[in-house]
Short mmCIF file of C-alpha atoms in Angstrom, two decimals:
data_model
loop_
_atom_site.label_atom_id
_atom_site.label_comp_id
_atom_site.label_asym_id
_atom_site.label_seq_id
_atom_site.Cartn_x
_atom_site.Cartn_y
_atom_site.Cartn_z
CA MET A 1 105.88 33.88 31.41
CA THR A 2 108.64 34.76 28.56
CA GLN A 3 106.98 34.15 24.46
CA ILE A 4 109.84 32.61 22.69
CA ASN A 5 109.65 32.97 18.89
CA PHE A 6 110.95 30.61 16.82
CA ASP A 7 111.76 31.10 13.24
CA PHE A 8 114.29 28.71 10.91
CA GLY A 9 114.51 28.47 7.92
CA HIS A 10 117.17 26.17 5.57
CA PRO A 11 119.26 27.08 2.19
CA SER A 12 117.99 26.99 -0.50
CA ALA A 13 118.74 27.90 -4.54
CA ASP A 14 116.26 31.58 -4.14
CA GLY A 15 118.72 31.95 -1.39
CA VAL A 16 116.77 31.22 2.31
CA ALA A 17 113.89 29.34 2.41
CA VAL A 18 111.17 28.83 5.17
CA LEU A 19 112.06 24.89 7.19
CA ALA A 20 108.41 24.04 8.00
CA GLY A 21 107.52 20.88 9.59
CA GLU A 22 111.22 20.23 11.94
CA LEU A 23 110.69 19.39 15.51
CA VAL A 24 111.33 21.55 18.06
CA HIS A 25 112.83 19.93 21.65
CA VAL A 26 112.34 22.10 24.55
CA VAL A 27 113.96 20.72 28.56
CA PRO A 28 115.36 22.27 31.06
CA THR A 29 118.77 21.83 32.12
CA GLY A 30 117.79 20.89 35.69
CA ARG A 31 114.64 21.49 37.78
CA PHE A 32 113.49 24.71 39.73
CA LYS A 33 110.93 26.43 40.90
CA VAL A 34 108.47 28.82 39.52
CA GLY A 35 106.77 30.72 43.90
CA LYS A 36 106.44 27.67 45.66
CA ARG A 37 105.91 24.45 42.41
CA LEU A 38 108.31 22.53 41.53
CA VAL A 39 108.85 21.68 38.33
CA VAL A 40 110.67 18.32 37.97
CA ARG A 41 113.34 18.64 34.70
CA ASP A 42 110.57 17.82 32.15
CA SER A 43 110.96 18.04 28.05
CA PHE A 44 108.10 19.92 25.55
CA ASP A 45 107.97 19.87 21.68
CA VAL A 46 106.75 22.26 19.63
CA ARG A 47 106.08 21.63 15.55
CA LEU A 48 107.75 24.67 12.92
CA SER A 49 104.22 25.60 11.25
CA GLU A 50 104.90 26.37 6.95
CA THR A 51 106.42 29.48 7.36
CA GLY A 52 108.89 27.88 10.09
CA THR A 53 108.14 28.97 13.17
CA ALA A 54 106.38 28.95 15.77
CA THR A 55 105.84 29.94 20.12
CA VAL A 56 106.16 28.98 22.77
CA ASN A 57 105.48 30.14 27.00
CA VAL A 58 108.69 29.37 29.42
CA PRO A 59 109.44 30.73 32.77
CA PRO A 60 112.19 32.94 32.67
CA THR A 61 115.55 30.86 33.57
CA ASP A 62 117.50 32.43 37.23
CA ASN A 63 121.09 31.07 37.85
CA THR A 64 119.79 27.61 38.57
CA PHE A 65 118.46 26.45 35.35
CA ALA A 66 118.43 27.45 31.90
CA TYR A 67 116.72 26.07 29.05
CA GLU A 68 118.30 23.35 26.05
CA VAL A 69 117.21 24.04 22.46
CA THR A 70 116.81 21.08 19.61
CA VAL A 71 115.81 21.89 16.51
CA GLY A 72 115.94 19.50 14.46
CA GLU A 73 114.98 15.14 14.58
CA SER A 74 117.57 13.53 12.20
CA PRO A 75 120.92 13.23 14.20
CA ASP A 76 123.21 12.31 10.76
CA ALA A 77 121.25 15.50 8.79
CA TRP A 78 122.38 19.93 10.96
CA ARG A 79 120.42 19.06 13.82
CA PHE A 80 121.89 22.01 16.40
CA VAL A 81 121.84 21.91 19.93
CA ARG A 82 121.99 25.32 22.55
CA CYS A 83 120.74 25.71 25.71
CA VAL A 84 119.60 29.61 26.00
CA GLN A 85 118.80 32.02 29.22
CA VAL A 86 114.97 33.18 29.32
CA PRO A 87 115.40 36.45 30.83
CA ASP A 88 111.73 38.00 32.46
CA SER A 89 109.65 39.73 29.82
CA ASP A 90 106.72 41.54 29.50
CA THR A 91 107.27 41.72 25.58
CA ALA A 92 108.40 38.39 23.02
CA VAL A 93 111.89 37.62 22.63
CA GLU A 94 112.93 35.57 19.19
CA PHE A 95 115.12 32.53 19.74
CA ALA A 96 117.52 34.05 17.60
CA ASP A 97 118.78 37.00 19.67
CA LEU A 98 119.13 34.72 23.44
CA VAL A 99 122.32 34.47 25.14
CA ASP A 100 123.81 31.24 24.84
CA VAL A 101 124.96 29.21 28.17
CA ASP A 102 127.35 25.80 29.71
CA ALA A 103 125.04 23.35 30.00
CA SER A 104 126.80 22.58 33.74
CA THR A 105 128.54 25.80 34.75
CA LEU A 106 125.58 27.87 32.27
CA ALA A 107 128.07 31.04 32.57
CA PRO A 108 127.48 32.84 29.62
CA THR A 109 129.92 31.22 26.63
CA LEU A 110 132.29 34.21 25.31
CA ASN A 111 132.41 32.11 21.51
CA THR A 112 128.93 32.89 19.32
CA GLY A 113 130.60 30.01 16.90
CA ALA A 114 132.75 31.62 15.41
CA ALA A 115 135.83 29.72 14.52
CA LEU A 116 138.81 31.31 16.44
CA THR A 117 141.59 33.13 14.31
CA TYR A 118 144.19 34.70 15.55
CA LEU A 119 147.16 37.03 13.74
CA LEU A 120 151.07 36.75 14.30
CA ALA A 121 153.02 40.29 14.44
CA SER A 122 156.45 40.24 14.41
CA SER A 123 157.02 43.84 17.04
CA LEU A 124 155.48 45.06 19.36
CA GLN A 125 155.20 48.17 16.70
CA GLU A 126 153.62 45.75 14.45
CA ALA A 127 151.30 44.54 16.88
CA GLN A 128 149.69 47.26 17.38
CA SER A 129 148.71 48.94 14.10
CA MET A 130 147.34 45.25 12.78
CA SER A 131 145.19 44.70 16.03
CA ALA A 132 143.86 48.81 15.49
CA ALA A 133 143.20 47.57 11.76
CA ASN A 134 141.83 44.18 13.12
CA PRO A 135 139.81 44.85 16.19
CA GLY A 136 138.05 42.03 16.02
CA GLN A 137 141.55 39.28 16.08
CA MET A 138 143.95 38.36 18.50
CA VAL A 139 147.51 39.43 17.60
CA PHE A 140 150.19 37.67 19.50
CA TYR A 141 153.97 39.37 19.24
CA PRO A 142 157.54 37.77 20.65
CA GLU A 143 157.19 36.88 23.29
CA GLY A 144 160.42 38.81 24.62
CA GLN A 145 158.72 42.07 23.84
CA ALA A 146 155.82 40.87 26.28
CA LYS A 147 158.11 40.50 28.18
CA THR A 148 159.33 44.40 28.18
CA VAL A 149 156.10 45.80 27.93
CA ALA A 150 154.54 43.55 31.15
CA SER A 151 158.17 45.16 32.82
CA GLN A 152 157.34 48.01 31.85
CA ILE A 153 153.35 47.84 33.02
CA LEU A 154 154.93 46.77 36.85
CA GLU A 155 156.83 49.80 36.79
CA ASP A 156 154.52 51.94 35.89
CA LEU A 157 152.16 50.50 37.85
CA THR A 158 154.74 50.76 40.87
CA GLY A 159 155.42 53.86 39.98
CA ALA A 160 151.82 54.88 40.45
CA ARG A 161 151.89 52.21 43.63
CA ALA A 162 154.04 54.27 45.26
CA VAL A 163 152.41 57.46 44.43
CA VAL A 164 148.75 56.84 45.85
CA GLU A 165 150.94 55.57 49.35
CA SER A 166 152.61 58.87 49.18
CA GLN A 167 149.74 60.92 48.46
CA SER A 168 147.69 58.83 50.97
CA ALA A 169 151.00 58.91 53.46
CA ALA A 170 149.98 62.71 52.85
CA ALA A 171 146.33 63.04 53.07
CA ALA A 172 146.75 60.81 56.00
CA GLN A 173 149.13 63.59 57.88
CA ALA A 174 146.44 66.59 57.07
CA ALA A 175 143.59 63.99 58.83
CA ASN A 176 146.04 64.21 61.30
CA ALA A 177 146.29 68.31 61.18
CA ALA A 178 142.65 68.12 61.07
CA GLN A 179 141.89 66.22 63.34
CA ALA A 180 144.28 68.69 66.36
CA SER A 181 143.30 71.43 64.79
CA ALA A 182 139.58 71.03 65.80
CA ALA A 183 140.32 68.67 69.35
CA GLY A 184 142.85 72.60 69.58
CA ALA A 185 139.38 74.82 68.34
CA GLN A 186 137.48 72.28 70.45
CA ALA A 187 139.22 73.36 73.34
CA ALA A 188 140.24 76.65 73.34
CA SER A 189 135.39 77.08 72.52
CA VAL A 190 135.08 75.71 75.56
CA GLN A 191 138.12 77.89 77.67
CA ALA A 192 136.70 80.41 75.89
CA ALA A 193 132.35 79.98 77.28
CA ASP A 194 134.04 78.65 80.97
CA ALA A 195 136.04 82.47 80.50
CA ALA A 196 132.71 83.95 79.40
CA GLN A 197 131.30 81.83 82.09
CA ALA A 198 133.19 82.75 84.93
CA ALA A 199 133.19 86.76 83.62
CA SER A 200 129.24 86.42 84.36
CA ASP A 201 129.43 84.93 87.12
CA ALA A 202 132.02 87.56 88.51
CA SER A 203 129.55 90.38 86.54
CA GLN A 204 126.86 88.47 88.98
CA ALA A 205 128.50 89.39 92.43
CA ALA A 206 129.89 92.27 91.11
CA SER A 207 126.34 94.09 90.25
CA ALA A 208 124.66 92.14 94.19
CA GLN A 209 127.66 93.84 95.95
CA VAL A 210 126.66 96.63 95.09
CA THR A 211 123.57 96.48 96.23
CA ALA A 212 123.91 95.38 99.26
CA VAL A 213 126.22 98.27 99.29
CA ALA A 214 123.89 100.86 97.17
CA ASP A 215 121.07 99.06 99.86
CA SER A 216 123.51 99.74 103.12
CA ILE A 217 123.82 102.76 101.86
CA THR A 218 119.83 103.90 101.24
CA GLU A 219 119.89 102.45 105.39
CA SER A 220 122.41 104.49 106.63
CA LYS A 221 120.57 107.53 105.21
CA THR A 222 117.47 106.67 106.68
CA VAL A 223 119.03 105.89 109.96
CA VAL A 224 120.67 109.36 109.83
CA GLU A 225 117.66 111.15 108.49
CA SER A 226 115.68 109.58 111.57
CA HIS A 227 118.13 110.82 113.77
CA ALA A 228 118.69 113.64 113.12
CA ASN A 229 114.43 113.70 112.86
CA GLU A 230 115.01 113.10 116.37
CA ALA A 231 117.32 115.76 117.27
CA LEU A 232 115.87 118.42 115.55
CA THR A 233 112.50 117.56 117.51
CA ALA A 234 114.86 117.48 121.11
CA ILE A 235 117.06 120.84 120.07
CA ASP A 236 112.90 122.30 119.48
CA GLU A 237 111.69 120.90 121.98
CA ALA A 238 114.81 122.24 124.52
CA VAL A 239 114.26 125.85 122.81
CA LYS A 240 110.19 125.61 124.13
CA SER A 241 111.62 124.24 127.26
CA VAL A 242 113.98 127.79 127.99
CA GLN A 243 111.31 129.63 126.03
CA ASP A 244 108.58 129.01 129.16
CA LYS A 245 111.14 129.42 131.27
CA ALA A 246 112.48 132.84 130.42
CA SER A 247 108.15 133.64 130.69
CA ASP A 248 107.59 132.63 134.08
CA VAL A 249 111.00 134.28 135.54
CA SER A 250 110.14 137.67 133.52
CA GLY A 251 106.51 137.45 135.12
CA GLU A 252 107.87 136.78 139.10
CA ASP A 253 110.22 139.63 137.61
CA ARG A 254 107.84 142.41 137.49
CA THR A 255 105.40 141.59 140.43
CA ASP A 256 107.51 142.10 142.67
CA ALA A 257 108.56 146.12 141.89
CA MET A 258 105.34 147.13 142.01
CA PRO A 259 102.78 147.44 144.59
CA THR A 260 99.95 146.06 146.36
CA ASP A 261 97.10 147.88 146.48
CA SER A 262 96.85 147.08 150.95
CA THR A 263 101.16 148.51 150.86
CA ASP A 264 99.01 151.46 149.04
CA SER A 265 96.44 152.29 151.37
CA ALA A 266 98.63 151.70 155.07
CA SER A 267 101.62 154.11 154.07
CA SER A 268 98.13 156.36 153.15
CA GLN A 269 97.30 156.08 156.71
CA GLU A 270 100.21 156.28 158.67
CA ALA A 271 100.42 159.50 156.78
#
């Protein structure tokens, strides 16, 4: 709920006096909802106090309804009606500060009750000077001048549009070039990655080949060393065999040269 404070007065010989005892009639412009409760379009009244004030609590408005507030009972006197929006506020709001809306469209009314006034100028330059001196009033100047200004504005807008289109085309071209460069860089990156992979594969293949050759050399070296050892062993055995045979031959020669004891004895007996 939002609390609204009413405070009314009326003219007097001493200035402004309180408007005591008058009736304030409040009615929504249509039915509305509060949560799941549907509230029908009904009214209530509140009487101003001796100080010309009163306070009411109402649901805040939305874009579906507003409050129509009538102050005073006699239609022949000063009675007036306002259709207002009520914000959702935790603090009290003043009735005089509420926004007036159209009862049919609920759109805010631009005119707050002041009469519309305007000034007439004979030229654009005079209109500009009068507008600067009277910021709260409308200033009109001759139609021909308006057409000239409108044509200039249209020409400026057309030129601005052409500049924007040109800049947009340049930006699009730059974006396309950047996209092409990015694609080329990506392709180069892929090619570099492929080349690096190929180099890595070639390096691994070369390493494997070198390892295989080294293993082959090591194996050949082992075979050669084995054959060399076998040859040396065979040579040693051949030398030993020759030496043994040589020793046997030398022994036989010595036996043939030396006489036996029986021969010597026979010779001695014959003598």
